[in-house]
């Protein structure tokens, strides 16, 4: 029986029952019971004879400022949005390189960019596909798992793994096998009052956990506010949206480019004429054949099914807009009926005849009859006896589905298929409004979002026949920060070996796209970046690291268009990527390819693609402003904060803010303070104290003026 106890008593129990090193597994992201982990860590710090190794990923910490202007912006925002969220003490010590010698932290995914300069974290990073994590942790001798769970008074015997069934569901059978072999393995659960109760596979018996912490966690859930969607992002999202096929399958990664894609798909549905006009202005006609064969511009009348390791805010927005509505089913026979068109959007049979047309036997045997009742396709008040179907009105008809009388009499008794869902997700993380909307879903709506184990989503093997039927016309859409001109993608690591984030499931989805019929992998890429006044291409000749090898190259989308690389020769791949690169860098890239012998000496890029410049896109934004919303999925930032964020981003891209004395020239054309009085008050710069603050004020005014109306 599970043991119910306080935070400290749970620490006592773990220390007394686990004899020897503690190998603690914590969920990725949101599902960590931080206060209890901090209590265990504090205790072990004082017990140098005990060894603790923590295995986890995506440890979440409040954003921190690198310099004073950023700090002035962030501190009030962080206080408002993150409130009393308890940070992980071991993460603080990891950043400071002050972990005690008896504690080690191994992670397979970092909060992006947060641990670039942390040598212990870089040294103890585990490069592992998300779908292999449970296997790898089990091999390390994991003997303790701790997780936040959700509770529902209507489900007194169950917990919900809520935001993180991802690795836990895959791990539990492996841990049970080791328990059966005599090993001590403990599972700790703590309820968080604000976690949405997700059902389906995420719902587990309470006795799955050995220790239940009685103190419900009520602190603020960590949220990831929607960040601004830039002009580059919107153009990328628009091009990518044309590759999504109506009635297909969609996976979206996190970030502003994913938000842009969701926004573009909603425009494709709700404002199709304006959507088409903008795409024509963007030059989408250059890829018209590929768009017609892979996706389309028409509204998504049949809807989409989501299959995404991360249930992102954009997917919920698509569901709320009525686009994520193609239901899939956990039963292979039901799924075949759905694929064959026998079921409508609510899972109801169109007719009894539709069963026959889908290959269902005409003469009902008890096994087929029981399946019809159990699946929900036939109401339970119909009975089968001695070759006859007995109806609720007392009449009976032959148990022959080809009989016209039987078909007519059964029609009113047809029900809806059970278990239909519009999304499979492994974990979720997003803005606070995203959690609130999930909590507010009524039970039938919440059942449509199936949180499940990561291996089900990220891999095909295991129920492969069912997955192939569910994942028709799949579009797996992820982001990279660099592409080589030969088609390799880079998303997780710098070429010097330092890890930005992690592989996660990106490779899984790319490989899956090549294994599934009619599926495509789409990598989204900003073709250029600007930092500290220096502009660089994100499409390069070579890079010292690869996340997606070039033999798995497929589709790449930049703000300038679509490069279909599948099955192309190296020279064709180079030409396709040049066509979507920024024209400021095309000559240099062409020369590097020529020098390597990958392009002929007389190669010239088609003139249609030699005007890929930001200025052309800026003109489009002015003409189509309604489709370029800066926060299409909502914002936690006030209007003033949105202006400030834009200005600070501009300053960061143009100037090196650590060299304050060199920046005076940037302030010469700044407006007077009265023009932005509210913005200056928000940054505590309305009355500068000293030369440095006066310079900050002028810099901020220059940034606000430069980005006004953008």
XYZ file of C-alpha atoms in Angstrom:
710
model
C 0.000 0.000 0.000
C 1.231 3.539 -0.744
C 2.687 5.466 2.185
C 1.259 8.962 2.776
C 3.618 11.455 4.374
C 4.946 15.005 4.495
C 7.800 16.331 2.369
C 10.414 15.656 5.029
C 8.956 12.267 5.919
C 9.168 11.314 2.247
C 12.877 12.211 2.325
C 13.296 10.091 5.462
C 11.620 7.122 3.816
C 13.779 7.318 0.692
C 16.987 7.574 2.713
C 16.024 4.649 4.906
C 14.709 2.304 2.203
C 17.351 2.864 -0.471
C 20.585 1.416 0.785
C 23.447 2.868 -1.201
C 23.587 5.342 -4.082
C 20.336 7.075 -5.013
C 19.603 7.292 -8.730
C 16.754 9.789 -9.037
C 14.771 10.255 -12.232
C 12.768 13.464 -12.694
C 10.460 14.333 -15.600
C 11.428 16.720 -18.325
C 10.154 20.256 -17.844
C 7.039 21.022 -15.830
C 6.467 17.797 -13.909
C 9.246 18.040 -11.328
C 8.182 18.241 -7.632
C 10.717 20.996 -6.991
C 10.113 21.557 -3.281
C 10.524 17.881 -2.486
C 13.600 17.602 -4.693
C 15.067 20.598 -2.873
C 14.351 18.906 0.479
C 16.107 15.701 -0.629
C 19.026 17.641 -2.086
C 19.439 19.716 1.094
C 19.530 16.553 3.193
C 22.041 14.757 0.953
C 24.291 17.829 0.903
C 24.746 17.269 4.641
C 25.425 13.538 4.211
C 28.672 13.183 2.237
C 28.526 9.422 2.707
C 25.393 9.229 0.522
C 25.623 9.461 -3.261
C 22.867 11.120 -5.296
C 22.721 11.184 -9.092
C 19.856 13.114 -10.692
C 18.772 12.210 -14.217
C 16.481 14.704 -15.899
C 16.042 17.255 -18.681
C 14.792 20.781 -19.269
C 15.279 22.126 -15.762
C 13.239 25.314 -15.748
C 14.541 28.549 -14.276
C 13.294 32.121 -14.431
C 14.881 34.195 -17.204
C 17.809 36.231 -15.952
C 19.274 39.414 -17.363
C 22.794 39.660 -18.681
C 23.079 43.425 -18.215
C 21.311 46.351 -16.613
C 18.830 47.350 -19.324
C 17.603 43.767 -19.595
C 17.379 43.523 -15.796
C 15.187 46.609 -15.618
C 12.813 45.015 -18.104
C 12.870 41.471 -16.734
C 12.601 41.857 -12.979
C 9.042 43.287 -12.829
C 7.884 40.888 -15.548
C 9.429 37.870 -13.815
C 7.872 38.826 -10.485
C 4.446 39.098 -12.117
C 4.564 35.961 -14.305
C 6.606 33.514 -12.222
C 5.528 34.597 -8.746
C 6.378 31.970 -6.118
C 7.601 29.288 -8.548
C 10.225 27.328 -6.539
C 13.449 26.952 -8.474
C 15.646 23.870 -8.188
C 18.477 24.394 -5.731
C 20.687 21.867 -7.479
C 20.305 23.853 -10.703
C 21.455 27.023 -8.951
C 24.497 25.181 -7.626
C 25.139 23.633 -11.029
C 25.256 27.095 -12.613
C 27.667 28.217 -9.890
C 29.805 25.066 -10.245
C 29.196 24.374 -6.549
C 27.510 20.977 -6.537
C 28.787 18.907 -3.598
C 31.080 16.024 -4.503
C 28.413 13.449 -3.618
C 25.843 14.861 -6.063
C 25.861 14.603 -9.826
C 23.324 15.849 -12.409
C 22.984 14.239 -15.834
C 20.608 15.802 -18.380
C 19.531 14.885 -21.898
C 18.034 18.287 -22.769
C 18.840 21.803 -21.546
C 16.664 24.863 -21.268
C 17.855 26.356 -24.599
C 21.077 28.306 -24.278
C 21.003 28.331 -20.475
C 24.006 26.091 -19.804
C 26.396 27.005 -22.604
C 29.002 28.295 -20.148
C 28.422 25.656 -17.449
C 31.239 23.128 -17.726
C 29.814 20.512 -15.312
C 26.501 20.485 -17.200
C 28.271 20.268 -20.547
C 30.418 17.386 -19.328
C 27.445 15.466 -17.898
C 25.118 15.966 -20.864
C 23.639 12.749 -22.302
C 23.090 12.808 -26.051
C 20.083 10.530 -26.462
C 16.989 10.381 -28.617
C 13.940 11.168 -26.486
C 12.449 7.739 -27.255
C 15.561 6.008 -25.871
C 15.678 7.851 -22.552
C 13.638 5.296 -20.542
C 15.907 2.500 -21.764
C 19.050 4.465 -20.940
C 17.872 5.471 -17.462
C 16.870 1.929 -16.626
C 20.355 0.770 -17.619
C 21.837 3.283 -15.165
C 20.043 1.588 -12.270
C 17.334 4.171 -11.630
C 15.884 3.415 -8.194
C 13.831 6.529 -7.435
C 11.281 8.440 -9.504
C 9.508 11.603 -8.330
C 6.777 13.459 -10.190
C 4.065 16.059 -9.885
C 0.636 14.599 -10.600
C -2.919 15.882 -10.941
C -5.891 14.686 -8.915
C -9.631 14.732 -9.542
C -12.212 14.139 -6.830
C -14.228 12.149 -9.367
C -11.244 9.761 -9.723
C -10.336 8.885 -6.109
C -8.315 5.796 -7.086
C -6.239 7.438 -9.795
C -3.661 10.128 -10.415
C -2.990 11.783 -13.751
C 0.575 12.096 -14.983
C -0.822 15.253 -16.618
C 2.015 17.224 -18.216
C 4.546 14.369 -18.217
C 3.489 10.834 -19.075
C 6.249 10.943 -21.723
C 9.127 8.971 -20.186
C 7.282 7.808 -17.066
C 4.878 5.516 -18.921
C 7.761 3.945 -20.833
C 9.828 3.602 -17.672
C 7.275 2.028 -15.297
C 7.304 -1.498 -16.828
C 11.111 -1.514 -16.796
C 11.172 -0.522 -13.120
C 8.561 -3.152 -12.287
C 10.725 -5.812 -13.887
C 13.632 -4.823 -11.639
C 11.361 -4.785 -8.596
C 10.260 -8.301 -9.440
C 13.943 -9.280 -9.456
C 14.292 -8.027 -5.873
C 15.636 -4.505 -6.349
C 14.337 -1.578 -4.306
C 12.688 1.026 -6.515
C 10.540 3.849 -5.121
C 8.107 6.181 -6.866
C 7.100 9.470 -5.216
C 4.040 11.523 -6.193
C 3.016 15.022 -5.184
C -0.243 16.595 -6.322
C -0.108 20.031 -7.909
C -3.467 21.751 -7.559
C -3.222 23.609 -10.877
C -2.130 20.756 -13.127
C -4.879 19.783 -15.592
C -6.205 16.265 -15.072
C -5.503 14.506 -18.364
C -7.151 11.092 -18.789
C -6.418 8.126 -21.069
C -2.933 6.665 -20.760
C -1.925 9.540 -18.461
C -4.341 8.248 -15.815
C -2.653 5.670 -13.570
C -3.681 3.892 -10.342
C -2.578 5.728 -7.227
C -0.691 2.669 -6.053
C 1.667 3.157 -9.007
C 3.434 5.437 -6.534
C 4.839 4.121 -3.255
C 4.943 7.486 -1.520
C 2.209 10.139 -1.666
C 3.190 13.537 -0.326
C 0.170 14.915 1.534
C 1.039 18.585 1.027
C -0.412 19.614 -2.329
C 1.882 21.906 -4.299
C 0.139 25.238 -4.865
C 2.953 27.416 -6.155
C 2.867 28.974 -9.609
C 3.378 26.573 -12.494
C 6.360 27.491 -14.623
C 5.156 29.090 -17.846
C 6.799 29.940 -21.148
C 5.288 33.228 -22.390
C 4.656 33.560 -26.112
C 7.544 35.450 -27.628
C 7.229 37.920 -30.512
C 6.688 36.422 -33.942
C 9.009 38.323 -36.256
C 8.570 39.093 -39.934
C 10.999 36.268 -40.748
C 8.982 33.862 -38.603
C 5.670 34.811 -40.200
C 6.992 34.318 -43.717
C 8.435 30.940 -42.734
C 5.122 29.924 -41.165
C 3.199 30.980 -44.257
C 5.352 28.921 -46.601
C 5.267 25.904 -44.270
C 1.486 26.097 -43.959
C 1.143 25.423 -47.691
C 2.773 22.005 -47.228
C 0.180 20.758 -44.716
C -2.297 18.430 -46.391
C -5.973 18.543 -45.483
C -6.942 15.446 -43.489
C -3.314 14.827 -42.553
C -1.150 14.665 -39.439
C 0.750 17.537 -37.819
C 3.670 17.832 -35.417
C 4.925 21.260 -34.345
C 7.990 22.184 -32.325
C 8.090 24.892 -29.672
C 8.909 28.523 -30.395
C 7.854 31.537 -32.404
C 8.188 29.786 -35.768
C 5.733 27.152 -34.556
C 3.388 29.942 -33.446
C 3.734 31.499 -36.899
C 2.800 28.200 -38.536
C -0.311 27.844 -36.358
C -1.275 31.429 -37.175
C -0.826 30.820 -40.908
C -2.939 27.660 -40.815
C -5.720 29.567 -39.062
C -5.507 32.286 -41.737
C -5.646 29.603 -44.433
C -8.922 28.484 -42.896
C -10.569 31.719 -41.816
C -9.283 34.293 -44.325
C -8.398 32.193 -47.331
C -8.609 34.925 -49.978
C -6.204 37.213 -48.113
C -3.985 34.231 -47.287
C -3.670 33.348 -50.979
C -3.011 36.968 -51.941
C -0.168 37.267 -49.441
C 1.411 33.992 -50.552
C 1.301 35.123 -54.141
C 3.034 38.367 -53.126
C 5.650 36.314 -51.245
C 6.405 34.431 -54.455
C 4.840 31.092 -53.540
C 3.982 30.540 -57.206
C 7.634 29.544 -57.694
C 6.857 26.391 -55.699
C 3.296 25.894 -56.958
C 3.865 22.337 -58.207
C 5.344 21.190 -54.902
C 2.603 22.921 -52.916
C -0.083 21.253 -55.026
C 1.476 17.795 -54.646
C 2.392 17.993 -50.959
C -0.149 20.347 -49.404
C -2.421 23.027 -50.770
C -3.853 26.494 -50.293
C -7.482 25.545 -49.783
C -9.188 25.543 -46.351
C -8.715 22.433 -44.231
C -12.223 21.026 -44.544
C -11.358 17.552 -43.213
C -9.208 18.833 -40.367
C -5.948 17.560 -38.910
C -4.741 15.076 -36.300
C -1.892 16.125 -34.014
C 0.935 13.715 -33.180
C 3.530 15.763 -31.337
C 5.902 14.930 -28.505
C 5.166 18.391 -27.133
C 1.575 19.525 -26.857
C 2.227 23.185 -27.636
C -0.027 26.185 -27.293
C -0.318 26.401 -31.076
C -1.888 22.942 -31.283
C -4.504 23.874 -28.693
C -5.206 27.073 -30.654
C -5.700 24.982 -33.812
C -8.140 22.742 -31.931
C -10.045 25.763 -30.625
C -10.236 27.092 -34.184
C -11.734 23.796 -35.364
C -8.690 22.722 -37.396
C -7.395 19.951 -35.147
C -10.404 17.670 -35.385
C -9.543 14.517 -37.356
C -10.141 11.750 -34.845
C -7.986 8.645 -34.589
C -8.822 5.527 -32.599
C -6.898 3.100 -30.370
C -8.513 0.075 -32.039
C -7.082 -1.077 -35.383
C -10.454 -2.107 -36.786
C -12.015 1.234 -35.835
C -9.102 3.091 -37.375
C -9.543 1.165 -40.619
C -13.210 2.187 -40.662
C -12.191 5.816 -40.130
C -9.589 5.712 -42.911
C -12.114 4.032 -45.209
C -14.576 6.870 -44.700
C -17.159 4.770 -42.818
C -17.140 7.140 -39.796
C -18.064 10.812 -39.664
C -16.167 13.456 -37.650
C -18.021 12.423 -34.471
C -17.117 8.770 -35.002
C -20.613 7.704 -36.042
C -21.157 5.168 -38.791
C -22.602 6.742 -41.903
C -24.730 3.609 -42.339
C -24.756 -0.126 -41.721
C -23.831 -0.519 -45.384
C -20.608 1.372 -44.666
C -19.539 -1.512 -42.419
C -19.945 -3.963 -45.284
C -18.099 -1.718 -47.695
C -15.220 -1.622 -45.204
C -15.018 -5.425 -45.249
C -17.048 -6.201 -42.133
C -18.725 -9.669 -42.367
C -22.432 -9.573 -43.197
C -23.473 -12.416 -40.914
C -22.982 -11.229 -37.352
C -21.237 -13.695 -35.100
C -21.035 -13.152 -31.319
C -17.430 -11.883 -31.534
C -18.275 -9.235 -34.172
C -21.454 -8.271 -32.318
C -19.568 -7.864 -29.037
C -16.990 -5.731 -30.805
C -19.676 -3.452 -32.252
C -21.164 -2.979 -28.778
C -17.792 -2.546 -27.067
C -16.523 -0.052 -29.626
C -19.651 2.103 -29.253
C -20.767 1.703 -32.861
C -23.936 -0.111 -31.760
C -25.986 0.749 -28.677
C -25.943 -1.780 -25.872
C -29.715 -2.200 -25.799
C -29.568 -4.393 -28.929
C -29.188 -8.119 -28.208
C -27.973 -11.028 -30.381
C -29.595 -14.426 -29.916
C -29.740 -17.467 -32.236
C -29.055 -15.509 -35.416
C -31.523 -12.708 -34.604
C -31.014 -9.133 -33.394
C -33.516 -8.213 -30.700
C -34.330 -4.494 -30.728
C -35.392 -2.267 -27.808
C -38.943 -1.955 -29.218
C -39.444 -5.723 -28.917
C -39.025 -6.486 -32.613
C -36.319 -8.653 -34.082
C -34.457 -8.706 -37.409
C -31.985 -11.150 -38.974
C -28.417 -10.812 -37.777
C -27.472 -10.182 -41.391
C -26.059 -6.745 -42.075
C -26.775 -7.054 -45.788
C -30.506 -7.404 -45.109
C -32.294 -4.141 -45.995
C -34.755 -4.474 -43.094
C -31.886 -5.049 -40.655
C -30.033 -2.010 -42.001
C -33.095 0.209 -41.623
C -33.913 -0.991 -38.102
C -30.327 -0.670 -36.832
C -29.799 2.847 -38.165
C -31.371 4.608 -35.127
C -29.277 2.430 -32.807
C -25.900 3.348 -34.271
C -23.605 5.093 -31.795
C -20.259 6.894 -31.853
C -16.929 5.083 -31.749
C -15.248 5.228 -28.357
C -11.721 6.433 -27.734
C -11.424 8.939 -30.579
C -8.782 11.611 -30.018
C -7.508 14.533 -32.077
C -4.029 14.679 -30.542
C -1.403 12.418 -29.009
C 1.137 14.337 -26.922
C 3.989 13.274 -24.664
C 4.431 16.377 -22.497
C 3.197 19.933 -22.368
C 4.656 23.282 -21.448
C 3.380 26.717 -22.353
C 1.995 30.049 -21.177
C -0.247 30.215 -18.109
C -3.298 30.778 -20.310
C -2.582 27.431 -21.983
C -2.793 25.590 -18.620
C -5.946 27.490 -17.709
C -7.647 26.577 -20.964
C -6.790 22.908 -20.426
C -8.215 23.044 -16.888
C -11.410 24.632 -18.168
C -12.116 21.983 -20.811
C -15.171 19.897 -20.079
C -14.575 16.172 -19.730
C -15.562 15.137 -23.287
C -13.286 17.823 -24.736
C -10.338 16.917 -22.500
C -10.674 13.270 -23.530
C -9.870 14.340 -27.103
C -6.303 15.218 -26.064
C -4.437 11.996 -25.301
C -1.249 12.381 -23.286
C 0.799 9.196 -23.596
C 4.274 7.622 -23.589
C 6.907 9.173 -25.802
C 7.759 5.955 -27.626
C 4.197 5.733 -28.924
C 4.527 9.159 -30.518
C 8.148 9.321 -31.590
C 8.568 5.840 -33.050
C 6.695 3.563 -35.408
C 7.563 0.154 -33.998
C 5.045 -1.153 -31.494
C 1.493 -1.074 -32.866
C 3.012 -0.084 -36.196
C -0.021 -1.011 -38.305
C -2.237 1.250 -36.180
C 0.252 4.126 -36.180
C 0.631 4.008 -39.945
C -3.120 4.309 -40.392
C -3.357 7.161 -37.879
C -0.390 9.138 -39.210
C -1.426 9.529 -42.811
C 0.018 12.479 -44.745
C 2.186 13.388 -41.765
C 4.050 16.690 -41.655
C 6.694 16.720 -38.931
C 7.714 20.372 -38.599
C 10.731 21.360 -36.506
C 13.325 24.137 -36.371
C 17.066 24.341 -36.925
C 19.422 27.262 -36.479
C 21.809 26.308 -39.283
C 21.731 24.300 -42.512
C 24.747 23.295 -44.522
C 24.538 23.824 -48.253
C 24.628 20.051 -48.685
C 21.500 19.565 -46.573
C 22.620 18.742 -43.013
C 20.625 20.382 -40.194
C 21.939 21.750 -36.896
C 19.585 22.259 -33.958
C 21.171 21.214 -30.667
C 24.876 21.943 -30.460
C 27.508 24.465 -31.508
C 30.392 23.262 -33.619
C 32.804 23.608 -30.691
C 30.867 20.856 -28.881
C 28.859 22.984 -26.446
C 25.218 21.929 -26.243
C 22.485 24.528 -26.635
C 19.509 22.290 -25.906
C 19.472 18.646 -26.991
C 18.475 16.278 -29.749
C 15.149 15.528 -28.079
C 12.832 13.904 -30.573
C 13.823 15.805 -33.701
C 15.791 12.941 -35.212
C 12.914 10.555 -34.376
C 10.472 12.609 -36.411
C 12.813 13.082 -39.360
C 13.449 9.341 -39.549
C 9.725 8.673 -39.164
C 8.962 10.995 -42.069
C 11.147 8.855 -44.308
C 9.543 5.635 -43.059
C 5.889 6.656 -43.424
C 4.169 6.743 -46.777
C 3.330 10.305 -47.909
C 5.023 11.832 -44.836
C 7.518 14.705 -44.975
C 10.002 16.232 -42.582
C 10.011 20.029 -42.739
C 12.834 21.972 -41.093
C 12.181 25.672 -40.489
C 15.140 28.043 -40.726
C 15.681 31.799 -40.530
C 18.051 32.350 -43.438
C 20.070 35.035 -41.639
C 20.664 36.461 -38.181
C 21.990 39.720 -36.796
C 23.848 40.089 -33.506
C 25.904 42.983 -32.156
C 25.667 44.706 -35.531
C 27.007 41.721 -37.495
C 24.816 39.972 -40.078
C 25.504 36.314 -40.879
C 23.939 33.626 -43.016
C 22.354 30.624 -41.313
C 22.895 28.641 -44.507
C 26.600 27.810 -44.584
C 28.921 25.677 -46.652
C 30.014 23.529 -43.696
C 29.515 23.237 -39.947
C 31.370 21.228 -37.332
C 28.310 19.400 -35.990
C 25.173 17.770 -37.393
C 21.834 17.020 -35.728
C 20.101 15.782 -38.873
C 22.527 14.106 -41.298
C 22.321 15.092 -44.899
C 21.264 11.625 -46.018
C 17.970 12.354 -44.217
C 17.521 15.740 -45.871
C 13.948 16.430 -46.904
C 12.244 19.858 -46.956
C 13.719 23.127 -45.683
C 11.645 26.304 -45.412
C 13.062 29.793 -44.935
C 11.391 33.177 -45.139
C 12.254 33.188 -48.850
C 10.668 29.899 -49.889
C 10.688 26.108 -49.969
C 13.596 23.777 -50.757
C 12.546 20.192 -51.483
C 15.771 18.206 -51.083
C 14.478 14.653 -51.024
C 16.156 12.413 -53.588
C 18.103 15.295 -55.165
C 21.729 15.284 -56.259
C 24.218 17.393 -54.322
C 24.243 20.075 -57.025
C 20.427 20.189 -57.026
C 20.365 20.426 -53.216
C 22.813 23.314 -53.295
C 20.785 25.155 -55.918
C 17.521 24.619 -53.990
C 19.022 25.979 -50.768
C 20.630 28.914 -52.561
C 17.161 29.811 -53.874
C 15.870 30.282 -50.302
C 19.013 31.894 -48.863
C 19.512 35.607 -48.348
C 20.915 37.225 -51.480
C 23.594 39.061 -49.494
C 25.333 35.712 -49.012
C 24.581 33.893 -52.249
C 27.771 34.882 -54.128
C 30.030 33.661 -51.333
C 28.149 30.397 -50.955
C 28.261 29.782 -54.697
C 32.011 30.346 -54.730
C 32.563 27.889 -51.865
C 30.514 25.249 -53.672
C 32.469 25.846 -56.874
C 35.774 25.564 -55.022
C 34.666 22.199 -53.619
C 33.723 21.001 -57.086
C 30.043 20.684 -56.187
C 28.870 23.295 -58.689
C 30.129 23.780 -62.243
C 32.403 26.752 -62.843
C 29.795 28.433 -65.043
C 26.927 28.058 -62.556
C 24.608 31.039 -62.178
C 21.644 31.160 -59.815
C 18.284 31.748 -61.477
C 17.704 35.562 -61.378
C 14.257 34.990 -59.851
C 15.986 34.152 -56.556
C 18.607 36.894 -56.459
C 16.354 39.463 -54.772
C 15.911 37.645 -51.457
C 16.319 40.661 -49.210
C 14.619 41.766 -45.960
C 13.506 45.018 -47.581
C 11.248 43.129 -49.993
C 9.539 41.370 -47.094
C 9.191 44.627 -45.152
C 7.219 46.095 -48.040
C 4.892 43.087 -47.944
C 4.286 43.542 -44.233
C 3.174 47.100 -44.823
C 0.621 45.888 -47.368
C -0.664 42.874 -45.381
C -0.367 43.940 -41.738
C -3.411 41.949 -40.563
C -1.605 38.647 -41.212
C 1.592 39.690 -39.415
C 0.417 39.991 -35.801
C 3.353 40.160 -33.416
C 1.601 37.922 -30.863
C -0.920 35.868 -32.871
C -1.544 33.448 -29.981
C -1.792 36.067 -27.222
C 0.761 37.656 -24.926
C 1.706 37.943 -21.249
C 3.449 41.235 -22.035
C 1.622 44.537 -21.682
C 1.508 46.870 -24.675
C 4.314 48.948 -23.191
C 6.369 45.807 -22.517
C 5.865 44.680 -26.095
C 7.307 47.999 -27.287
C 10.219 47.660 -24.873
C 10.928 44.082 -25.854
C 11.056 45.135 -29.494
C 13.405 47.998 -28.700
C 15.719 45.860 -26.577
C 15.866 43.257 -29.324
C 16.827 45.944 -31.814
C 19.577 47.218 -29.525
C 20.928 43.722 -28.999
C 21.057 43.089 -32.741
C 22.733 46.406 -33.513
C 24.999 47.097 -30.569
C 27.288 45.409 -28.081
C 25.755 46.686 -24.844
C 28.741 45.696 -22.701
C 30.792 48.468 -24.356
C 28.705 51.330 -22.996
C 31.090 54.169 -23.778
C 31.171 53.313 -27.488
C 27.429 53.671 -27.938
C 27.031 57.409 -27.719
C 26.629 57.820 -31.464
C 23.496 55.657 -31.409
C 21.701 58.168 -29.201
C 22.130 61.277 -31.348
C 18.773 60.974 -33.099
C 16.792 59.692 -30.123
C 13.490 61.492 -29.389
C 12.803 63.513 -26.264
C 11.838 61.541 -23.108
C 8.279 62.914 -23.131
C 7.586 60.890 -26.286
C 7.912 57.643 -24.327
C 7.232 58.677 -20.738
C 5.327 55.503 -19.781
C 8.020 53.279 -21.239
C 10.724 55.084 -19.290
C 8.731 54.758 -16.043
C 8.411 51.012 -16.637
C 12.223 50.824 -16.906
C 12.850 53.219 -13.966
C 14.631 55.586 -16.335
C 12.237 58.558 -16.214
C 14.763 60.458 -14.051
C 18.268 59.147 -14.850
C 20.746 59.109 -11.993
C 24.210 59.673 -13.399
C 25.879 59.357 -16.785
C 25.264 55.632 -17.216
C 21.511 55.861 -16.650
C 21.301 58.908 -18.902
C 22.996 56.905 -21.655
C 20.651 53.975 -21.025
C 17.709 56.328 -21.383
C 18.981 57.667 -24.708
C 19.716 54.157 -25.991
C 16.266 52.960 -25.041
C 14.635 55.976 -26.690
C 16.640 55.278 -29.855
C 15.475 51.653 -29.857
C 11.842 52.591 -29.239
C 11.892 55.080 -32.084
C 13.646 52.674 -34.468
C 11.063 49.938 -33.866
C 7.959 52.113 -33.632
C 5.126 50.575 -35.617
C 7.118 47.499 -36.587
